[in-house]
Coordinates of C-alpha atoms (C1' of nucleotides) in Angstrom, one line a residue:
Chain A
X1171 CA 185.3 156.1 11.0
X1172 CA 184.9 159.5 12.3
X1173 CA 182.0 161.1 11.8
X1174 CA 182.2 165.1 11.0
X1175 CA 181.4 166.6 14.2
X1176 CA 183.6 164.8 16.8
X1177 CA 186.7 165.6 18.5
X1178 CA 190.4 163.6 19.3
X1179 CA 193.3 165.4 19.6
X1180 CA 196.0 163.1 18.4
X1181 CA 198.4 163.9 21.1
X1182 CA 196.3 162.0 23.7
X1183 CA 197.4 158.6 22.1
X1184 CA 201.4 159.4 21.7
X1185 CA 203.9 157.1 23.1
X1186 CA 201.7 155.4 25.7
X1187 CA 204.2 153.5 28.3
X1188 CA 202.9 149.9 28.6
X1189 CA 206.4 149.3 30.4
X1190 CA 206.3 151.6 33.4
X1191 CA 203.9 151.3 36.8
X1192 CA 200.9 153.5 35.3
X1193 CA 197.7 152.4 33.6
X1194 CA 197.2 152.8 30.7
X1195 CA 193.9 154.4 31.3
X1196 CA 195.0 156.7 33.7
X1197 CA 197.9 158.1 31.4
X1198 CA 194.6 158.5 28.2
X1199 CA 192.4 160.0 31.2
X1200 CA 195.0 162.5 32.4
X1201 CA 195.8 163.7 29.2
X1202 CA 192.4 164.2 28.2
X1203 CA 191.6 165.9 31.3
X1204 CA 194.6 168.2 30.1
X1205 CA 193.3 169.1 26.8
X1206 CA 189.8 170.0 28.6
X1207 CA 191.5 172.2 31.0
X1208 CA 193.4 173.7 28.4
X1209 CA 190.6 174.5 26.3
X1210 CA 191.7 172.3 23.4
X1211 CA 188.7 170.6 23.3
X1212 CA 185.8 173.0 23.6
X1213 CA 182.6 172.5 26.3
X1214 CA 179.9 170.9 24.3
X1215 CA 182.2 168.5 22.0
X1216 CA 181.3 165.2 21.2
X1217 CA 184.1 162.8 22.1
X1218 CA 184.7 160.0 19.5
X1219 CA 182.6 156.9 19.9
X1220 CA 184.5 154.4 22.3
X1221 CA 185.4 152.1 20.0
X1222 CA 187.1 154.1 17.2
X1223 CA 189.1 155.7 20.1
X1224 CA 189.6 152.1 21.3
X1225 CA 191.2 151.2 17.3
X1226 CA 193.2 154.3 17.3
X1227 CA 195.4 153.4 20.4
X1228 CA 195.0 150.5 19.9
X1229 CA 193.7 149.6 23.1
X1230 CA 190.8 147.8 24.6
X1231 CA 187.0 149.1 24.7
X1232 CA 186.9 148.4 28.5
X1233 CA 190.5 150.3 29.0
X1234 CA 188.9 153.2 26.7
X1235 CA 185.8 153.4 29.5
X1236 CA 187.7 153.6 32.0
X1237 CA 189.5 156.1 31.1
X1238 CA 186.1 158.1 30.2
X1239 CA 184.5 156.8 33.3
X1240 CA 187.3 158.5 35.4
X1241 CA 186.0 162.1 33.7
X1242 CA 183.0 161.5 34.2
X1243 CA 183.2 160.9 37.7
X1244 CA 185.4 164.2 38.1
X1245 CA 182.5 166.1 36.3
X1246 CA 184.1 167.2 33.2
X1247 CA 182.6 164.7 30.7
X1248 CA 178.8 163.3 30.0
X1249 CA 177.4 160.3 28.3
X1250 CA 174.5 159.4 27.0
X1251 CA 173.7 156.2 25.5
X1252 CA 172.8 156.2 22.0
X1253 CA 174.4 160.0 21.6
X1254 CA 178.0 160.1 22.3
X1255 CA 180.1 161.5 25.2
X1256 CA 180.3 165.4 25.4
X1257 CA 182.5 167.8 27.5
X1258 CA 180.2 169.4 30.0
X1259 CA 179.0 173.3 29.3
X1260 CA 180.0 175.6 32.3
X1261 CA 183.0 176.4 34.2
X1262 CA 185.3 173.8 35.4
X1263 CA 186.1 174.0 39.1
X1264 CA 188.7 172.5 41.6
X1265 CA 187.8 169.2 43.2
X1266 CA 187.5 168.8 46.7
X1267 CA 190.1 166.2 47.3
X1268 CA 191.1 164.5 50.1
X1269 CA 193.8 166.7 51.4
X1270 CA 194.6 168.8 53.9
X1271 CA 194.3 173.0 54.3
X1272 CA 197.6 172.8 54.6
X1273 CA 198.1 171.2 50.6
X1274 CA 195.2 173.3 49.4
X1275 CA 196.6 176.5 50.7
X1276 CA 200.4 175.5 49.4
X1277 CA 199.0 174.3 45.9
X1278 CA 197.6 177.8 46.0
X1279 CA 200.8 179.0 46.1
X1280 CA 199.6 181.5 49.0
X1281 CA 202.5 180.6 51.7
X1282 CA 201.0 178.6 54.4
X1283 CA 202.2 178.5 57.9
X1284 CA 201.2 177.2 61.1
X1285 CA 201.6 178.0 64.3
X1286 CA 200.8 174.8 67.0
X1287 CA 198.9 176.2 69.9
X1288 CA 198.9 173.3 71.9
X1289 CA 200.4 170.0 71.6
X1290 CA 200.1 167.5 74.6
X1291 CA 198.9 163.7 75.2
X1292 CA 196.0 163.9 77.6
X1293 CA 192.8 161.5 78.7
X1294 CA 190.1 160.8 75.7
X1295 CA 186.8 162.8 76.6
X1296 CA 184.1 160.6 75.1
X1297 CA 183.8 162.2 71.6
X1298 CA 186.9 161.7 71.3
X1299 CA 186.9 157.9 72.3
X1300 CA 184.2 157.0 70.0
X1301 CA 185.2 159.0 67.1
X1302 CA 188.3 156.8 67.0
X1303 CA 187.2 153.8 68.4
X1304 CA 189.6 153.8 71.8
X1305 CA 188.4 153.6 74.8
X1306 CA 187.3 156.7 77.6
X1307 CA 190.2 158.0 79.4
X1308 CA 192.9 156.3 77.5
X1309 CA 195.8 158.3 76.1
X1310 CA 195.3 160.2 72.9
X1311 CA 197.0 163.0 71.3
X1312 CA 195.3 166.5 71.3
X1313 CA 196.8 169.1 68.4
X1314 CA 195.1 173.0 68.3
X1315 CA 196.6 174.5 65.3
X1316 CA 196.3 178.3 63.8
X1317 CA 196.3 178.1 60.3
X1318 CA 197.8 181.1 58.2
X1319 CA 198.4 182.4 54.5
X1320 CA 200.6 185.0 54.7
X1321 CA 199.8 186.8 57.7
X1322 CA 196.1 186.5 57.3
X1323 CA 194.7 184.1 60.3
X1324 CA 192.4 180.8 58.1
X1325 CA 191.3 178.9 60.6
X1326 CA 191.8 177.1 64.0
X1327 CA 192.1 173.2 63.6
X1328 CA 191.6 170.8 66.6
X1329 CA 193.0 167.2 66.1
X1330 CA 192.7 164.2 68.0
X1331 CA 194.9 160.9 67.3
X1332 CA 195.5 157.4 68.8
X1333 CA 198.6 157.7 71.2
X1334 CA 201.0 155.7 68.7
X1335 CA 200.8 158.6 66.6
X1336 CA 202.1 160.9 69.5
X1337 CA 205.8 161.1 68.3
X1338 CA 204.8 164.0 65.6
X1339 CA 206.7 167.0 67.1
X1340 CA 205.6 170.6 67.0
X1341 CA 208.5 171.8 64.7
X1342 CA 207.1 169.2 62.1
X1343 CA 203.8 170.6 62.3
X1344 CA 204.8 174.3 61.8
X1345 CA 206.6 173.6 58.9
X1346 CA 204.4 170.3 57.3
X1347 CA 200.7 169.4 57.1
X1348 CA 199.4 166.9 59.5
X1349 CA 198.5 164.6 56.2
X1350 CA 201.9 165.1 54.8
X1351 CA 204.0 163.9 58.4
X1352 CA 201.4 160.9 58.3
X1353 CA 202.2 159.9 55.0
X1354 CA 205.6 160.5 55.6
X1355 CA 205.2 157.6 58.4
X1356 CA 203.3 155.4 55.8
X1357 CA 200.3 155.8 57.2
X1358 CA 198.0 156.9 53.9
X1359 CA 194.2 158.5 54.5
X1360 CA 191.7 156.6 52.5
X1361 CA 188.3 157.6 53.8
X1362 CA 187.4 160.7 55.3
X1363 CA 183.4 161.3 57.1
X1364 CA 182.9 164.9 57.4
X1365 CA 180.1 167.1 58.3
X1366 CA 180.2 170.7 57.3
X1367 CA 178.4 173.6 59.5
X1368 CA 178.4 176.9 60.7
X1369 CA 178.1 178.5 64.1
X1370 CA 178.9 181.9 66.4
X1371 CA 182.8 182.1 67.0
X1372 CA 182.9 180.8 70.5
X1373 CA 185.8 181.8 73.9
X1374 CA 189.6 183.0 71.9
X1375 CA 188.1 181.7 68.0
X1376 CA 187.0 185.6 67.2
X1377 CA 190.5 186.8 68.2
X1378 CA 192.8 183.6 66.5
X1379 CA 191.2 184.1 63.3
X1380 CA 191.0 188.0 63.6
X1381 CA 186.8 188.6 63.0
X1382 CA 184.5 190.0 65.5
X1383 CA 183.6 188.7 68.6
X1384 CA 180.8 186.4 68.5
X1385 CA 181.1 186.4 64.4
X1386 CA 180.4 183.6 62.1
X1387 CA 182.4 180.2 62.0
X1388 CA 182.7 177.9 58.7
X1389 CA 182.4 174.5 60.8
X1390 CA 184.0 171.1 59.5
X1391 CA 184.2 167.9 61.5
X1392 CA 186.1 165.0 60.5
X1393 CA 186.9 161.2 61.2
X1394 CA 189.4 160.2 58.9
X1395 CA 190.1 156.4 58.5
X1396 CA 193.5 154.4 56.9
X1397 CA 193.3 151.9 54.6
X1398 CA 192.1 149.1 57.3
X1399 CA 189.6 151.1 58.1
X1400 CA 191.1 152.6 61.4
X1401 CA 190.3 155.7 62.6
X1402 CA 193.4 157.9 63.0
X1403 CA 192.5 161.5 63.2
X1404 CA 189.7 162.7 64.7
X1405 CA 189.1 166.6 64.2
X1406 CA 187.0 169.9 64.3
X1407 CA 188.2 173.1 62.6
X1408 CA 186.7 176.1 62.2
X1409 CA 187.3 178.9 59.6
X1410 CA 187.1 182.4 58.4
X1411 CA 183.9 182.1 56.1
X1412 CA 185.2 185.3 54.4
X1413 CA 188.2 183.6 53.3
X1414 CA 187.3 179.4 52.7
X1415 CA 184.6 177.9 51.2
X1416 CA 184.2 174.1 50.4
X1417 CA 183.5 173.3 46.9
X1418 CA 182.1 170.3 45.3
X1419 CA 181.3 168.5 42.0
X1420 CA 178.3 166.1 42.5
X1421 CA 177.6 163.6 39.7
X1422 CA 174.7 161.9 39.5
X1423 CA 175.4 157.8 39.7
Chain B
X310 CA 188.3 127.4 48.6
X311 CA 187.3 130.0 51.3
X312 CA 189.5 130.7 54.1
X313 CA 188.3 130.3 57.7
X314 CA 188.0 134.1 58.6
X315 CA 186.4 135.0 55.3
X316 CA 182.4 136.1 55.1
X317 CA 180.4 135.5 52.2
X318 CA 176.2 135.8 53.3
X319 CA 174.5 133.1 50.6
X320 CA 171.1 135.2 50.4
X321 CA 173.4 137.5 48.1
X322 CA 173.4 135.0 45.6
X323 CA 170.2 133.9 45.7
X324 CA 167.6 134.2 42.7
X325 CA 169.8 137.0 40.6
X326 CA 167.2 138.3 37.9
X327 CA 169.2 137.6 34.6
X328 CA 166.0 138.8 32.4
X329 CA 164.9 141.9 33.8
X330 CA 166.8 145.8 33.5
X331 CA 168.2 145.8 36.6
X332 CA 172.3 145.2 35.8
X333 CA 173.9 142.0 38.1
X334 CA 176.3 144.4 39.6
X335 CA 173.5 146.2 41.0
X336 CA 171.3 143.7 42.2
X337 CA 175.2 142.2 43.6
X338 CA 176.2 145.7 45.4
X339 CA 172.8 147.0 46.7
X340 CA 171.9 143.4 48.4
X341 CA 175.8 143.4 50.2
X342 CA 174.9 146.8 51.2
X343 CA 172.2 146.0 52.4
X344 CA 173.5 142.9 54.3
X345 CA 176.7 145.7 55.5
X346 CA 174.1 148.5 56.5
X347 CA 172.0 145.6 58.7
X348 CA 175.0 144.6 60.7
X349 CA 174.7 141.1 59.6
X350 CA 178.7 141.6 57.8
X351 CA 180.8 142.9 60.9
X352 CA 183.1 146.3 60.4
X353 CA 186.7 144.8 60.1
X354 CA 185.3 141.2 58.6
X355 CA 187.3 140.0 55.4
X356 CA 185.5 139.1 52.2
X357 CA 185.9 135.8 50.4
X358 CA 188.1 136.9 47.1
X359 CA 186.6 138.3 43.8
X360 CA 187.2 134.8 42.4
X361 CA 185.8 132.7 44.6
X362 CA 182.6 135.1 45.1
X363 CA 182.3 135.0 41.1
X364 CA 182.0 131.2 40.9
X365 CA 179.7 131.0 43.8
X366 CA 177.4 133.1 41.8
X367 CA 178.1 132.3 38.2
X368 CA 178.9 135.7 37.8
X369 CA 182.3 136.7 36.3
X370 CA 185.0 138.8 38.0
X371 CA 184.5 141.9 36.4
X372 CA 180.6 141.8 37.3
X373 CA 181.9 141.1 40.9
X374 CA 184.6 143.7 41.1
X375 CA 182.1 146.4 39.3
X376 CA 180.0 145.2 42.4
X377 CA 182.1 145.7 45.1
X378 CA 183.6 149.0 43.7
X379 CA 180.2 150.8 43.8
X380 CA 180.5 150.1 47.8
X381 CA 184.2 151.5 47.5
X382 CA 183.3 154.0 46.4
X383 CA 180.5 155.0 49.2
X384 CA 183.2 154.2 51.4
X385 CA 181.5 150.8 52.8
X386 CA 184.6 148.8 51.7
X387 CA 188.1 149.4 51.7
X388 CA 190.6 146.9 49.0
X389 CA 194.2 146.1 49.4
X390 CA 196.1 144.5 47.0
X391 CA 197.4 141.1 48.9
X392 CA 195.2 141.2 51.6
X393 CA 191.7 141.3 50.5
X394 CA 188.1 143.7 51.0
X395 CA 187.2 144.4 54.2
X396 CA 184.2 146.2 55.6
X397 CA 185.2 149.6 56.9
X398 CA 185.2 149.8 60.8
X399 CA 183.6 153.0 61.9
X400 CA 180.0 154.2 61.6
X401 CA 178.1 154.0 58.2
X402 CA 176.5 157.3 57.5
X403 CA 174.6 158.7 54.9
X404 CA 175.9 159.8 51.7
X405 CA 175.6 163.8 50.6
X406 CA 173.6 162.5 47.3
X407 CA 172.4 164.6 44.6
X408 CA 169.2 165.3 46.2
X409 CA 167.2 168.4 47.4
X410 CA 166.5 169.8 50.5
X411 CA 163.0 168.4 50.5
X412 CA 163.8 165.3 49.8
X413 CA 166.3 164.8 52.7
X414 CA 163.8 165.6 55.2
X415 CA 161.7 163.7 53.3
X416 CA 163.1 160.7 53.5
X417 CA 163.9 161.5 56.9
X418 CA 160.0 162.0 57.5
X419 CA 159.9 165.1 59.4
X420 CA 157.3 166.8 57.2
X421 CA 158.9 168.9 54.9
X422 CA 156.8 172.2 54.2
X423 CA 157.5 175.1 51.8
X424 CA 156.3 178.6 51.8
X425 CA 156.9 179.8 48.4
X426 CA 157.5 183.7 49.4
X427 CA 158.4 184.9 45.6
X428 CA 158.2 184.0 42.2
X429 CA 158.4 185.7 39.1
X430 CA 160.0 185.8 35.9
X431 CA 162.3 189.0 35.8
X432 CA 165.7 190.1 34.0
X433 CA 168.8 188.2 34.3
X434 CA 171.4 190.1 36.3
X435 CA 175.1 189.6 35.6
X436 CA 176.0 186.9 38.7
X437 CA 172.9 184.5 37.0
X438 CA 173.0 185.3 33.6
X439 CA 176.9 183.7 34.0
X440 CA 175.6 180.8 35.9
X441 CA 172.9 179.9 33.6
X442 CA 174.9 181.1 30.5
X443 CA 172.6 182.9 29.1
X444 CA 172.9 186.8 28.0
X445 CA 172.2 189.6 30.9
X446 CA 169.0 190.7 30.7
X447 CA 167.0 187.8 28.8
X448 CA 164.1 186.5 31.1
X449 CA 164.6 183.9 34.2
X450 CA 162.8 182.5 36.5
X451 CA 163.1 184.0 39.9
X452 CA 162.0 181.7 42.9
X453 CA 162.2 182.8 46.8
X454 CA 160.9 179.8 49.2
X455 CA 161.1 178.8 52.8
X456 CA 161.6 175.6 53.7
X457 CA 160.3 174.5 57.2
X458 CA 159.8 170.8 59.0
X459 CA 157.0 170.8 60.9
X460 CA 156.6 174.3 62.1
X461 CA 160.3 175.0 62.1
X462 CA 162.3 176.6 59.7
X463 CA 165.6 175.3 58.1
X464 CA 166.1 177.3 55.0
X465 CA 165.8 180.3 53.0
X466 CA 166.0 178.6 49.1
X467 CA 166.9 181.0 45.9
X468 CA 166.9 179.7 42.8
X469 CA 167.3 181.1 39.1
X470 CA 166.1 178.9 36.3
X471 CA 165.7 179.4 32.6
X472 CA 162.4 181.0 31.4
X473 CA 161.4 177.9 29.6
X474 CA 161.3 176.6 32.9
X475 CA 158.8 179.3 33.7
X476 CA 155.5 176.9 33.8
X477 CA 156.2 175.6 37.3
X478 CA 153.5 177.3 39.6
X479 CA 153.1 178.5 43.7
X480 CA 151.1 175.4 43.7
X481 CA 153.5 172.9 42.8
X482 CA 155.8 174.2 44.6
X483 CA 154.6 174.2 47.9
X484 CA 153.5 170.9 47.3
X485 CA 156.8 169.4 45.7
X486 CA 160.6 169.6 45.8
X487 CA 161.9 171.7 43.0
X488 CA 164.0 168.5 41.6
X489 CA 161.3 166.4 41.9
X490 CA 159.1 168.9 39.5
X491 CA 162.1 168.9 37.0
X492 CA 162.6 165.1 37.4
X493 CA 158.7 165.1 36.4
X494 CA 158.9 166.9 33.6
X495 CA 161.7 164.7 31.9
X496 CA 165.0 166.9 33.1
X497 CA 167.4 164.9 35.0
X498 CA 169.5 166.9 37.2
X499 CA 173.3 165.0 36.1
X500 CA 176.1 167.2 37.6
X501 CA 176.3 170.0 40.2
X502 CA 178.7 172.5 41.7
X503 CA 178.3 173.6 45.4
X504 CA 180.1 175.7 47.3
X505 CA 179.2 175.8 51.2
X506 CA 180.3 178.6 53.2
X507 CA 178.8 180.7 55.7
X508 CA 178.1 184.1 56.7
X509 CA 175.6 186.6 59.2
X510 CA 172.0 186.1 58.6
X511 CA 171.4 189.8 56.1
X512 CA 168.0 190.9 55.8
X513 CA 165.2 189.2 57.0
X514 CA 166.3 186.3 57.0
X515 CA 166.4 186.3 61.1
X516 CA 163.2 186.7 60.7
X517 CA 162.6 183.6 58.4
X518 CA 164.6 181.5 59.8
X519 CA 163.9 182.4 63.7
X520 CA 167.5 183.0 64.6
X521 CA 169.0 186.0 66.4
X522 CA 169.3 189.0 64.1
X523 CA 173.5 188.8 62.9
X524 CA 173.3 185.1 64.1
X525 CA 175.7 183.3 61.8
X526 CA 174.0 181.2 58.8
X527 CA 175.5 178.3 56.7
X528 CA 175.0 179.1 53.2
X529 CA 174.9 176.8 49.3
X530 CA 175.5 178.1 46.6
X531 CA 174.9 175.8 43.4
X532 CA 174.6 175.5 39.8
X533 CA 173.1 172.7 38.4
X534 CA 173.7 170.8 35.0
X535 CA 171.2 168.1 32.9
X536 CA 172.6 165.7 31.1
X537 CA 173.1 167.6 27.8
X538 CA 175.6 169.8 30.3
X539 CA 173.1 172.3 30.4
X540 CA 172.8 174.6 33.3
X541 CA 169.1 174.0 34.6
X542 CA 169.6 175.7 37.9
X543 CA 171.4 178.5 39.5
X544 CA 170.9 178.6 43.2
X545 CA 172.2 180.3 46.3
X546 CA 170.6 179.2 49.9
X547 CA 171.2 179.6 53.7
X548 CA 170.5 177.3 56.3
X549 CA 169.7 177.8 60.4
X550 CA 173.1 175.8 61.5
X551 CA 171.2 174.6 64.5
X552 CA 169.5 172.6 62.3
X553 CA 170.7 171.7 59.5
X554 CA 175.1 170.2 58.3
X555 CA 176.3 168.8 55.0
X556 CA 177.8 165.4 55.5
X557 CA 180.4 163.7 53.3
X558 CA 182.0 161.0 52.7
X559 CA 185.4 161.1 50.5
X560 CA 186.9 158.3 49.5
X561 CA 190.9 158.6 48.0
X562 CA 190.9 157.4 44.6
Chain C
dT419 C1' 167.9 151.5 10.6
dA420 C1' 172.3 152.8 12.2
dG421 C1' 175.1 154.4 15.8
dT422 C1' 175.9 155.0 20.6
dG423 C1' 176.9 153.8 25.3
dG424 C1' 175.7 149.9 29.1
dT425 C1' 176.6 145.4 30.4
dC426 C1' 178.7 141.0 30.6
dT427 C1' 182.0 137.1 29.7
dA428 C1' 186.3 134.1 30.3
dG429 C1' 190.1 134.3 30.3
dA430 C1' 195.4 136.5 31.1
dC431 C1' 199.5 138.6 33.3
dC432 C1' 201.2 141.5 36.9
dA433 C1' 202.4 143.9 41.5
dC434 C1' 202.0 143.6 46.1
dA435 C1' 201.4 141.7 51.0
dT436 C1' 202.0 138.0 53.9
dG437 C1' 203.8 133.9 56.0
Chain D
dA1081 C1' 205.6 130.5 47.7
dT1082 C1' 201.0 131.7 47.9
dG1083 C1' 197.0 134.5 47.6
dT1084 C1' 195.2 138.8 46.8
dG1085 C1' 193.5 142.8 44.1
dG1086 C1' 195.0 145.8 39.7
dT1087 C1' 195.0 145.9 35.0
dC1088 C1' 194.1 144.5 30.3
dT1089 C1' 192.2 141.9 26.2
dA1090 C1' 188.8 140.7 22.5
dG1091 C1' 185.1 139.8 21.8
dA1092 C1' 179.5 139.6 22.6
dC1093 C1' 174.6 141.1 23.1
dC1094 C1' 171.5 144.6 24.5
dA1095 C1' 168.8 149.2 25.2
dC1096 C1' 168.4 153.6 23.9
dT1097 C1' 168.6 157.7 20.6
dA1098 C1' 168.3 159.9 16.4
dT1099 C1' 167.1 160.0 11.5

DNA sequence: TAGTGGTCTAGACCACATG
DNA sequence: ATGTGGTCTAGACCACTAT
């Protein structure tokens, strides 16, 4: 039964593929996700109830969930027991993913480009050592890395990896971003630590990034960990605060 | 059966409250986290499998899995399909949670104190009648405060709320944490959307925040939704970056 | 009282990693 | 070949919300 005031676009449960490598709740997630995005299905609407969307694809209630659940997570959906699921009210924004600059600024379609400062295998200071878990003075790779869109200087991004990384040439890196070339080696990012700041542009920052001497720095700090839970960048970048922000959804658990 | 080089602490198991509100997976996922956070599980160390760790408990797999997903997901444990759950090797830090200012120094029992320096209920200009969604003009709480631990300040707060939310005095306040005011009086803060940047100190803020006049300041700026999707809160802060970072974790879905 | 989401069970089959 | 997590089913009972 549907009861007067709730919303399914039909569409959403067309020619599901049980054959091919994708859930099936993450193919009913994505499309939904599509039609909120697209304005089909208005901020405030009250999904279905679970289980008649559950009968209509004729899927399972805990496949259904799922599929909700991963909305929720994202921020775009809210349920209440003993009310319903509703779209949220108010603007939907970008996510922060975990990607690079690089992939933000080239899904932004702003031509990104890169120019690799310095690029050289040296002794690891002991930041450096314990960030990724190698000890003092062994060999790491050290990356400093001008960030551009367009013309317009971003930001300056300082990289540290373990020494079996070291064969990522500086070619590459001008023309990829450093998540890309390690994926590209199979090597996949699962879990990033980061801490966010802000600070006075210190020695050659004011001039890379083309502020004032002595001008304000967006700060971010980074170990970023594999999916064995090695460390295998270690990294602090600064930016022009007048042209990046981070941005976040927060949800409640 | 449990492999040699799997870890399994029994106290998890022990005396699981079937009667009471708490959900299994909870009671499952905060005493492993618990048992991660005290060192007692090393970083690297190998689970038992979801099976086996459901019939040691008498729980079923999807109680188990739901368990171990919630520490997935706070980037505790890392899953491979094949190999098993490992504990993450790195350090554990604290989650960015959907908590206030106060309540992060709080918790980390430095003595919050606020000064509340304005607060009145005036006209809505453009930027927070949008965030709030309500029309230009219509009454809104304005709120100035400065946040200090100890004797030191940390932040300048500005908030815009909705005139019904109007009763909340000085008093109050300086006494409480805005979210735990709201929480109080039955609205649950459900989703938010930050975006952190940073800029000069404008103003007198140099003056509130005992920084150097043009001294760089990290900045918030926020709208906050209830569970209806409601906006509740409209807020734009800056922080003294000596004293104060956002930290993340992100975990790849 | 009726309807909703929240939790839980006891299985099943599959894809992937490892030896 | 074996063991692991990833997905999915078809139910069940409960707590909460609204009328």
């Amino acid at each position: 039964m549907t009861t007067a005031d709730t919303v399914w676009p039909e569409s959403i449960g067309a020619e599901l593929d049980r054959t091919g490598p994708v859930p099936l709740y993450f193919q009913v997630s994505t499309r939904l996700e599509h039609e909120i995005r697209a304005g089909n299905i208005a901020p405030g609407a009250r999904l279905e109830n679970e289980i008649a969307i559950a009968e209509r694809l004729g899927l399972s209630r805990p496949t259904i969930r799922r599929a909700i659940q991963e909305l929720v997570d994202k921020g775009l959906l809210v349920r209440r027991r003993g009310v319903g699921t509703q779209v949220v009210q108010g603007q939907v924004t970008r996510q922060v993913e975990l990607t690079s600059l690089y992939e933000d600024l080239d899904n932004a379609q702003q031509g990104p480009a890169t120019r690799v400062l310095e690029h050289e295998v040296r002794p690891a200071d002991p930041a450096s050592a314990t960030a990724l878990g190698v000890t003092e003075g062994s060999d790491i790779l050290y990356l400093r890395r001008q960030r551009l869109t367009g013309t317009t200087p971003i930001a300056i991004l300082e990289n540290y990896l373990p020494a079996d990384l070291a064969d990522l040439d500086r070619d590459e890196l001008e023309q990829r971003g450093l998540y890309q070339l390690l994926r590209a080696r199979g090597i996949a990012i699962r879990i990033a630590k980061q801490k966010i700041g802000a600070r006075r542009a210190e020695g050659d920052e004011h001039a890379l990034l083309g502020t004032e001497r002595g001008g304000p720095v967006l700060t971010m700090e980074r170990i970023a960990f594999d999916n064995t839970g090695r460390a295998i960048e270690f990294g602090h970048h600064c930016y022009r605060p007048d042209m990046y922000t981070f941005e976040t959804t927060v949800v409640a658990r």
